[in-house]
Tab-separated table of C-alpha atoms in Angstrom:
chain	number	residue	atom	x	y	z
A	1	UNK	CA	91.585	109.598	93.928
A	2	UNK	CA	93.272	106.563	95.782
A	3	UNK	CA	95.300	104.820	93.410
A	4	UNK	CA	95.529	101.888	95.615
A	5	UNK	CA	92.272	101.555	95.819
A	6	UNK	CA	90.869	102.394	92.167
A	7	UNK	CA	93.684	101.088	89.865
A	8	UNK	CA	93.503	98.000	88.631
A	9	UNK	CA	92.936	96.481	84.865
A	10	UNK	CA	90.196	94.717	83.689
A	11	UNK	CA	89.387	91.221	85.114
A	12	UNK	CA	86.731	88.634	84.230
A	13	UNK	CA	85.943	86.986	80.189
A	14	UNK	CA	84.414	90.378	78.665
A	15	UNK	CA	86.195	91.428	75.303
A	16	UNK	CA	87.710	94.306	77.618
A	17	UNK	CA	89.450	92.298	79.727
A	18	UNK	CA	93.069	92.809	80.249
A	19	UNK	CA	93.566	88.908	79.655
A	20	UNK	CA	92.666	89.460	76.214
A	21	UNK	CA	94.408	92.475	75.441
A	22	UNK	CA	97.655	92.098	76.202
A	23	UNK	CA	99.388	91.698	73.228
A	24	UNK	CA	101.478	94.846	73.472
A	25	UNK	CA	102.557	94.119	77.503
A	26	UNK	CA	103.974	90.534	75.695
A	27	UNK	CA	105.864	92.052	73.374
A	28	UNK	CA	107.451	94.351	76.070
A	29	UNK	CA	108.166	91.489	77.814
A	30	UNK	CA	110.379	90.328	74.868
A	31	UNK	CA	112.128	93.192	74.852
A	32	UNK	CA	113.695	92.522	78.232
A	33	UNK	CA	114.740	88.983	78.319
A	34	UNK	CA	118.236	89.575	77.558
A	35	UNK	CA	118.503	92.035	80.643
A	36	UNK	CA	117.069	89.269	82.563
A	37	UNK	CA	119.480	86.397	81.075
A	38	UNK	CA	122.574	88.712	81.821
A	39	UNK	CA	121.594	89.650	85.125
A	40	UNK	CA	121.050	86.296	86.777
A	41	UNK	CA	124.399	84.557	84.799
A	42	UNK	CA	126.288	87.417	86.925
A	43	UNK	CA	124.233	86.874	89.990
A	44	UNK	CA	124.869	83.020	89.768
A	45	UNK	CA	128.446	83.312	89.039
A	46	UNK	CA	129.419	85.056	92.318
A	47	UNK	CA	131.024	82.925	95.147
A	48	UNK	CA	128.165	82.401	97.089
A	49	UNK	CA	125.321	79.800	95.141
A	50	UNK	CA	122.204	80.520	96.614
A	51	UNK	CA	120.404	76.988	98.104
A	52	UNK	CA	117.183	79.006	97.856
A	53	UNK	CA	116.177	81.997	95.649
A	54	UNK	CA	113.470	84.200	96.732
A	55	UNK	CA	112.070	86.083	93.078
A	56	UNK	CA	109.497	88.891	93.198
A	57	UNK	CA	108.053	90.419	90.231
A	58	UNK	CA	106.222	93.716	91.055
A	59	UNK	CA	103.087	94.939	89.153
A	60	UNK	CA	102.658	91.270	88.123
A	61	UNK	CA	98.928	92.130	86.512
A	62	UNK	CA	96.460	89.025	85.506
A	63	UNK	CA	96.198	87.462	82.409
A	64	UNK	CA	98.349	85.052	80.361
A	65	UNK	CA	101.715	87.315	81.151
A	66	UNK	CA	101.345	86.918	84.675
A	67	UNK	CA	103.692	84.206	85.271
A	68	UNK	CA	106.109	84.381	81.930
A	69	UNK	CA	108.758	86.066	83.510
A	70	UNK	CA	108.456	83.971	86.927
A	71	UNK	CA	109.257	81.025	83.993
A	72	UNK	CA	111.855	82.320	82.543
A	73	UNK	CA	113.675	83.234	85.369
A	74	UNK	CA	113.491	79.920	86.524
A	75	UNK	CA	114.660	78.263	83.182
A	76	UNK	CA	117.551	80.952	83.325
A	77	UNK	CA	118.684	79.822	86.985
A	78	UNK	CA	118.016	75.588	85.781
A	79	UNK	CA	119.692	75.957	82.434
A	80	UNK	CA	123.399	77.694	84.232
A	81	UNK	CA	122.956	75.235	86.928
A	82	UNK	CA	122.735	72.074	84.672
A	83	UNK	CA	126.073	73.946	83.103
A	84	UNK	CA	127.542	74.279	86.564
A	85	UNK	CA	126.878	70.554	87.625
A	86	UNK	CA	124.792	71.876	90.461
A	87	UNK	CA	121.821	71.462	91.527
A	88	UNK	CA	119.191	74.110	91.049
A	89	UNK	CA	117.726	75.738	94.418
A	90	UNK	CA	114.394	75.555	95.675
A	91	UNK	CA	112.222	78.866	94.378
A	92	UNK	CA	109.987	81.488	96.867
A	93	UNK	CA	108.264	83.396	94.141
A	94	UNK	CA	106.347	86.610	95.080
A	95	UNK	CA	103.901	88.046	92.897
A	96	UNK	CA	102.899	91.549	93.658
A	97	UNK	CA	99.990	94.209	92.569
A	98	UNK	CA	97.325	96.662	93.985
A	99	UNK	CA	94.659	94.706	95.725
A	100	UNK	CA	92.233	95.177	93.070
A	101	UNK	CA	94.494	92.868	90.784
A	102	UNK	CA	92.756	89.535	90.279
A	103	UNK	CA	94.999	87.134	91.944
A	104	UNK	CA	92.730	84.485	91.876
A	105	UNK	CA	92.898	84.673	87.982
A	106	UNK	CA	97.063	84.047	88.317
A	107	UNK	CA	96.632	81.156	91.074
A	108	UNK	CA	94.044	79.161	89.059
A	109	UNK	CA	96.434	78.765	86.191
A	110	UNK	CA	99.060	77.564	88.455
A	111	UNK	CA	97.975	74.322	88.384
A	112	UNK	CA	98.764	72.764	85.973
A	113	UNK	CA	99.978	74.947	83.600
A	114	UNK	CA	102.628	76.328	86.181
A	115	UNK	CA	103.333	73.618	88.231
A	116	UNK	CA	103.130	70.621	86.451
A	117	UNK	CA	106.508	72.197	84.155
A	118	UNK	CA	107.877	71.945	87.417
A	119	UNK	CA	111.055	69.145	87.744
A	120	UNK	CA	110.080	66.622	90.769
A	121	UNK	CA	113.183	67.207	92.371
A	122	UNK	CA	112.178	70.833	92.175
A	123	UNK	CA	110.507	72.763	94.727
A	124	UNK	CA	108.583	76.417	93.879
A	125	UNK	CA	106.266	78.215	96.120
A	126	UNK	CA	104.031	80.832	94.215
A	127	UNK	CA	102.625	83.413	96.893
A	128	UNK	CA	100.655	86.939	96.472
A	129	UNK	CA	101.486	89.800	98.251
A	130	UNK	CA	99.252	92.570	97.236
A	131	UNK	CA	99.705	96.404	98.045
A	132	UNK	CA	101.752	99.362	96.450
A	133	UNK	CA	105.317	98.786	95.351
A	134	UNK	CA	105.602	102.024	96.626
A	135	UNK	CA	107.170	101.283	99.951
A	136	UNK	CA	108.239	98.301	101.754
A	137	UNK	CA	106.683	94.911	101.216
A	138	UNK	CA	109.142	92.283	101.876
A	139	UNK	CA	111.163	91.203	105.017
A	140	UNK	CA	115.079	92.999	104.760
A	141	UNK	CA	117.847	91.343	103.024
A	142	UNK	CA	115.324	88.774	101.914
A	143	UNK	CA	114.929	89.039	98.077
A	144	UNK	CA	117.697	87.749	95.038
A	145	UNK	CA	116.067	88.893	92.783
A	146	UNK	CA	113.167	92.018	91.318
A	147	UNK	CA	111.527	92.411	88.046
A	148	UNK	CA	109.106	94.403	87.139
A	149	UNK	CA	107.706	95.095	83.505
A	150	UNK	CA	105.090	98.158	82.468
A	151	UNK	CA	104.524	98.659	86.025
A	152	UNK	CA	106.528	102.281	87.006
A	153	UNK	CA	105.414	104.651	85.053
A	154	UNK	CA	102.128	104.350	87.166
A	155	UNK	CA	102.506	107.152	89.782
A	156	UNK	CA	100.907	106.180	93.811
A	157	UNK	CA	99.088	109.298	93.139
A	158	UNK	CA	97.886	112.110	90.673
A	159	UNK	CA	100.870	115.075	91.201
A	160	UNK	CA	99.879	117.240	94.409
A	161	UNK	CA	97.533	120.491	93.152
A	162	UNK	CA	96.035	118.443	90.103
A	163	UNK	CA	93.706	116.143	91.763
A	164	UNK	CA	89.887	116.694	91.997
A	165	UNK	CA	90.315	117.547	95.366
A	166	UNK	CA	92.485	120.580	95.154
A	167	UNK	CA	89.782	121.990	93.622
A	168	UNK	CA	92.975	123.800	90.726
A	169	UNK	CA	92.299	123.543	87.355
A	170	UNK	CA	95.597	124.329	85.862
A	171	UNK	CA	95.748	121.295	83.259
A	172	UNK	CA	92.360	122.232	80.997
A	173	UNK	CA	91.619	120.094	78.771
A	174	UNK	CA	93.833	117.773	78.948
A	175	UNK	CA	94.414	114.570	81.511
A	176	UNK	CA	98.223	114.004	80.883
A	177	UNK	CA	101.088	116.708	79.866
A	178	UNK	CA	100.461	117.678	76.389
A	179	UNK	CA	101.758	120.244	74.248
A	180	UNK	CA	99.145	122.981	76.034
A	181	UNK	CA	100.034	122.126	79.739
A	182	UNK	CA	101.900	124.585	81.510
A	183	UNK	CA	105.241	124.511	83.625
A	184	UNK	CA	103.875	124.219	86.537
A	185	UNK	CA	102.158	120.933	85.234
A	186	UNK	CA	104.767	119.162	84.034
A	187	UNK	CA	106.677	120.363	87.502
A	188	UNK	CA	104.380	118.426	89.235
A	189	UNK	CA	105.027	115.491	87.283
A	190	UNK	CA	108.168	115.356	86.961
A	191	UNK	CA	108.412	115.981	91.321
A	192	UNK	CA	106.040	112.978	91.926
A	193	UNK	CA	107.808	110.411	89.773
A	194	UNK	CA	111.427	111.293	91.650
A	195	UNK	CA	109.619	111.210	94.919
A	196	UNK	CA	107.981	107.644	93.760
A	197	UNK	CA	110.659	106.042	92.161
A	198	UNK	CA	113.023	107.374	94.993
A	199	UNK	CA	110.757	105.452	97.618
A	200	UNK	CA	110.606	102.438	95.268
A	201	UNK	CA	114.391	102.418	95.255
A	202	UNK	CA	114.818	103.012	99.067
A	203	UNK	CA	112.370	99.863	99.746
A	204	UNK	CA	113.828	97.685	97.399
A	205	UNK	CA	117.546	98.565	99.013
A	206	UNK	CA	116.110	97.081	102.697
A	207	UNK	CA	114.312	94.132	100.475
A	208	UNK	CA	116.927	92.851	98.422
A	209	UNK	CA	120.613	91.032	99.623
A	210	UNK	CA	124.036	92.342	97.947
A	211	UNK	CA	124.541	91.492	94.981
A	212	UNK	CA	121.142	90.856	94.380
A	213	UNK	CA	119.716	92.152	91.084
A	214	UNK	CA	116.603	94.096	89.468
A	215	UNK	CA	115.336	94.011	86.107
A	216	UNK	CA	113.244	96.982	85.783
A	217	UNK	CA	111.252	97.918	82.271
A	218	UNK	CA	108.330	100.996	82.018
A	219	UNK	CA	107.459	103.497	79.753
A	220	UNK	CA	109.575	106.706	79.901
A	221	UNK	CA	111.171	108.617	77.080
A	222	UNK	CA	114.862	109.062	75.149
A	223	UNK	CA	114.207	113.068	74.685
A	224	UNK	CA	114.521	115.372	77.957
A	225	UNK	CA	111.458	116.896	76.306
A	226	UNK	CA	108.616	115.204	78.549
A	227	UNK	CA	106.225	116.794	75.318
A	228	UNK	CA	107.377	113.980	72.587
A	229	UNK	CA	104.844	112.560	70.836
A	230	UNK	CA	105.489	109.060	72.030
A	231	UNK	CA	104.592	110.019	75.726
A	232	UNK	CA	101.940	112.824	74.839
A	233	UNK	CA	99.956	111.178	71.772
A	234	UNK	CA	97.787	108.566	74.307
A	235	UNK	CA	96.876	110.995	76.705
A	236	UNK	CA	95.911	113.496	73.698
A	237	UNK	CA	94.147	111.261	71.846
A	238	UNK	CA	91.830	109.974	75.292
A	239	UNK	CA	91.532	113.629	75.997
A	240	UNK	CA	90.300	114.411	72.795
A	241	UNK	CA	87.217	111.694	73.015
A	242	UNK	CA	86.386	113.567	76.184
A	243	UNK	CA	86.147	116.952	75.141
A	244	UNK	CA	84.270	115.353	71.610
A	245	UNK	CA	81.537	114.446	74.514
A	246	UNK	CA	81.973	117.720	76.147
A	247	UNK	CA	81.120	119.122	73.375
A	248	UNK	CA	77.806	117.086	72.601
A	249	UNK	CA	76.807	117.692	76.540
A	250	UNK	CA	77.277	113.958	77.615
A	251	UNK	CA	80.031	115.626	79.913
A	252	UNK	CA	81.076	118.310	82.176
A	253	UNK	CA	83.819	120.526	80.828
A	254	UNK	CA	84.645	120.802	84.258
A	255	UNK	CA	85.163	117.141	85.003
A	256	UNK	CA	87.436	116.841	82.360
A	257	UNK	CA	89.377	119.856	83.642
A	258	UNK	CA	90.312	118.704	86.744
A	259	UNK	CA	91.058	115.226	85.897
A	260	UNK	CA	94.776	114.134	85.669
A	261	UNK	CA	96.072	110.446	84.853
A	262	UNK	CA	98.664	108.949	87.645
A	263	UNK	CA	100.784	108.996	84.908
A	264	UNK	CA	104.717	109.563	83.826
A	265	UNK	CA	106.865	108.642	81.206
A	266	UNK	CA	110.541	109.934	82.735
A	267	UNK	CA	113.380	110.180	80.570
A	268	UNK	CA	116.717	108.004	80.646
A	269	UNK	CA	118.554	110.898	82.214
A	270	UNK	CA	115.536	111.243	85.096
A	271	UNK	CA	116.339	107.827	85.773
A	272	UNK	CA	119.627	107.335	85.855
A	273	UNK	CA	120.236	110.701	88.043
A	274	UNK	CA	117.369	108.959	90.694
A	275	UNK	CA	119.414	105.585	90.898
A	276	UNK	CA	122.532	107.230	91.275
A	277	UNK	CA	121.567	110.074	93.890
A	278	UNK	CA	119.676	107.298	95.781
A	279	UNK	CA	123.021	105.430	96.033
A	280	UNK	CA	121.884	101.639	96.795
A	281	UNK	CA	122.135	100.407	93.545
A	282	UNK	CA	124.814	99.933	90.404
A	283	UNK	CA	123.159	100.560	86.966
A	284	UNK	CA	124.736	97.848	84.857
A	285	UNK	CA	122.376	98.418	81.561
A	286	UNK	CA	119.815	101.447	80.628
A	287	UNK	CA	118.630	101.717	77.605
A	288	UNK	CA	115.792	102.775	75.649
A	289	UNK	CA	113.510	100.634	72.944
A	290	UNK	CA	110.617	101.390	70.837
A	291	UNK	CA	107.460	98.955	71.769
A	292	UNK	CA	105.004	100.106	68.753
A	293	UNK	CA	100.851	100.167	69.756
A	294	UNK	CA	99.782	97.666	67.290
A	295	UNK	CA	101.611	95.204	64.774
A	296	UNK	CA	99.920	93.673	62.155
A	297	UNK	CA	99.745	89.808	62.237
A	298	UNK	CA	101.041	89.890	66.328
A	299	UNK	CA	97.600	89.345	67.865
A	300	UNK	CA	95.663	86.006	67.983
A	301	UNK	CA	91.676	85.277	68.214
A	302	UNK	CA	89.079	87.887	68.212
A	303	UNK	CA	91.181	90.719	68.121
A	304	UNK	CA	93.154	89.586	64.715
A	305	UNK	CA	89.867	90.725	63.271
A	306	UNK	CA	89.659	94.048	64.364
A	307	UNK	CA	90.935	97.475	63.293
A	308	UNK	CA	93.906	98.869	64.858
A	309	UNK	CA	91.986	101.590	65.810
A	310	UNK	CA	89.692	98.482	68.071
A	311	UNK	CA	92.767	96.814	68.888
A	312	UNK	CA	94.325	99.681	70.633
A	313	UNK	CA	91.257	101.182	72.263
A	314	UNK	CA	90.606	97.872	73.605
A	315	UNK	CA	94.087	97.740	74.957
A	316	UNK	CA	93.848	101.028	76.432
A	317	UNK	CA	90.289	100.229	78.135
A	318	UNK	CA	91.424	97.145	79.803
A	319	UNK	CA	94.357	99.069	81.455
A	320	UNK	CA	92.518	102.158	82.005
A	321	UNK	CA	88.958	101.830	82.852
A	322	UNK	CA	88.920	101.513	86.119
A	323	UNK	CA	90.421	105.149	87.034
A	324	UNK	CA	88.487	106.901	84.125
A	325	UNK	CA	85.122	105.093	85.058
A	326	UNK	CA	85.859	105.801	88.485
A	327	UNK	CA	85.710	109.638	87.742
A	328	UNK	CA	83.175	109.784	84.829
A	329	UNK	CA	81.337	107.137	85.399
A	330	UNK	CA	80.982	103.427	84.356
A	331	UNK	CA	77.722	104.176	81.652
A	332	UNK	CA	80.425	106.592	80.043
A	333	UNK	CA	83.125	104.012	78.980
A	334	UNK	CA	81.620	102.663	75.894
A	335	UNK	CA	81.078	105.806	74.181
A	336	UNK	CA	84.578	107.293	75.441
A	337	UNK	CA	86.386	104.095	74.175
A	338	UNK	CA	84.350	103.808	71.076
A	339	UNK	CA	85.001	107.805	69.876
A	340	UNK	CA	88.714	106.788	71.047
A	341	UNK	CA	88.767	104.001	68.710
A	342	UNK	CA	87.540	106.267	65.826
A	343	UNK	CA	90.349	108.881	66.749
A	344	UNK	CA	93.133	106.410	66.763
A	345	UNK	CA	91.769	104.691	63.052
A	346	UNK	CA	92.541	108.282	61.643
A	347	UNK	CA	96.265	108.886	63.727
A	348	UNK	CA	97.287	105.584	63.205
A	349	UNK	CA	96.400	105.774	59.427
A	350	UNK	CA	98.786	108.639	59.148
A	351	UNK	CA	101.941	107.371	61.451
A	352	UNK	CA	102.809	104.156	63.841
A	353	UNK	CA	101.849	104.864	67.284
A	354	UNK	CA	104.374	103.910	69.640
A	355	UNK	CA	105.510	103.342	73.131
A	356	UNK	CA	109.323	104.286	74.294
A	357	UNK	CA	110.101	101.595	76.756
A	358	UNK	CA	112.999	101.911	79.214
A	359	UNK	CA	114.857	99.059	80.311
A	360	UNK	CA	116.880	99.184	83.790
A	361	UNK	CA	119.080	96.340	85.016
A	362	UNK	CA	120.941	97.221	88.521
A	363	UNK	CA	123.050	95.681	90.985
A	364	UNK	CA	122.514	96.291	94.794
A	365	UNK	CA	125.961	97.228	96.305
């Protein structure tokens, strides 16, 4: 499977659609804004005031959480400068996915719900740049500042010898690590995230100027165990509506067994040991938060009215879809997602799914 080419969430009005089930990916975004805040006060209070500031955000999605952290970084840099006496600089903002993101859904609520918030004596320049954050993107020495939010624990490829094409089958049953995946598995895993996240970290050193920061956020994990429940439970739980349908003959055993999500949740120690053995970068905060599936009372419209079980099938459809339908088949999705929604009801009744959520602020030296 080409991740560049299949990934992408769910675009367009349907009740599916990413814009409308992104509830959780807001509350995540919460979670980081004091990383943020922190990081461009220090950038800002070095010697050299930057006239222009060139922001990229990286796995920017669609939806109505597209452009809140291009905002708030904005308000950050206007607010210190109004404390400074200076005047703020003029703003290059890149927004970057896969090409199958819709950017046509971000640029048509630039105007004027973007814009028009804009001071007249300000000057912002919104462009797309779509293709894998996976490598270089970006002209050297050209950005001051990266974020990226629930974008890196999304491998550029399913771990070499568990594709479909390898023809192995040495995950059965499941589509993610889970409690019944072998060594070898998680192995892979665990190899394809450090060479990822390594390459992410090399391009971003050639991208961004000394001194220049990144606010990174993405699932991972506290535990060194990669077999918590927190990182196991949504893979389980997806794998489990697929072998339900195995079972009633509406799939292949087989195609289950040799599919595997482009998927890792690292721990805080896997990090930390990439960023310093990569060398470009100064960690100045790391930590690790809890971002729970579903909160009563925290979702608006449509979706206030549904179960939790609903809520976070939905949620998981809109980001998922694509790759699953790509293997099993579009015709599938409904009664995958609606057997998934079942299963969750009956886990969620019994304990609060959740998300761990690592958040990464760093320095470039």
């Amino acid at each position: 499977m080409d991740v560049t080419r299949v990934f992408h969430v769910n675009s367009g009005d349907e009740e599916t659609t990413y814009a409308k089930n992104s509830d959780m990916q807001k509350r995540a975004l919460s979670l980081e804004k004091s990383f943020v805040e922190e990081a461009l006060l220090d950038y800002l209070g070095g010697k050299d005031f930057p006239e222009k500031m060139v922001i990229a955000d990286l796995g920017c999605s669609m939806g109505p959480n597209a452009l809140t952290p291009t905002k708030e970084i904005i308000d950050v840099v206007r607010d210190q400068c109004r404390k400074l006496g200076r005047r703020s600089p003029e703003f290059m903002v890149y927004l970057n996915d896969l090409p199958g993101n819709d950017f046509n859904n971000i640029f048509t609520s630039l105007q004027p719900d973007f814009y028009s918030k804009m001071r007249e004596e300000e000057q912002c320049c919104v462009a797309g740049v779509p293709g894998s954050f996976h490598g270089r993107l970006f002209l050297s020495k050209s950005l001051h500042f990266v974020h990226s939010s629930a974008s890196l624990h999304w491998l550029s490829q399913v771990p070499s010898g568990l594709d479909a094409k390898s023809g192995a089958m040495l995950n059965k049953g499941n589509i993610y690590i889970s409690k019944t995946s072998s060594k070898a598995v998680v192995d892979a895993y665990k190899q394809q995230f450090h060479k990822d996240f390594s390459l992410f970290l090399e391009s971003r050193a050639k991208e961004v100027i000394p001194r220049g920061h990144m606010v990174l956020s993405f699932n991972g994990r506290e535990s060194i165990d990669p077999i918590v429940e927190e990182c196991c439970y949504p893979g389980e739980l997806i794998a489990q509506s697929l072998m339900s349908m195995v079972s009633k003959g509406i799939i292949q055993e087989e195609k289950v067994d040799c599919f595997n999500m482009p998927y890792y949740t690292a721990s805080i120690q896997e990090v930390k040991t990439i960023v310093e053995d990569e060398g470009s970068f100064i960690i100045n905060r790391l930590e690790a938060m809890d971002l729970y599936w579903d909160i009563d009372g925290s979702c608006e419209g449509e979706n206030a009215l549904l179960s939790r079980g609903e809520r976070v099938s939905r949620m998981l459809r809109s980001l998922l879809e694509s790759t699953l339908s790509f293997h099993f088949g579009m015709e599938l999705m409904d009664e995958l997602f609606g057997r998934l929604s079942d299963i969750i009801s009956n886990y969620l009744s019994n304990i609060k799914g959740k998300f761990v959520v690592l958040i990464l602020s760093v320095t470039r030296q």
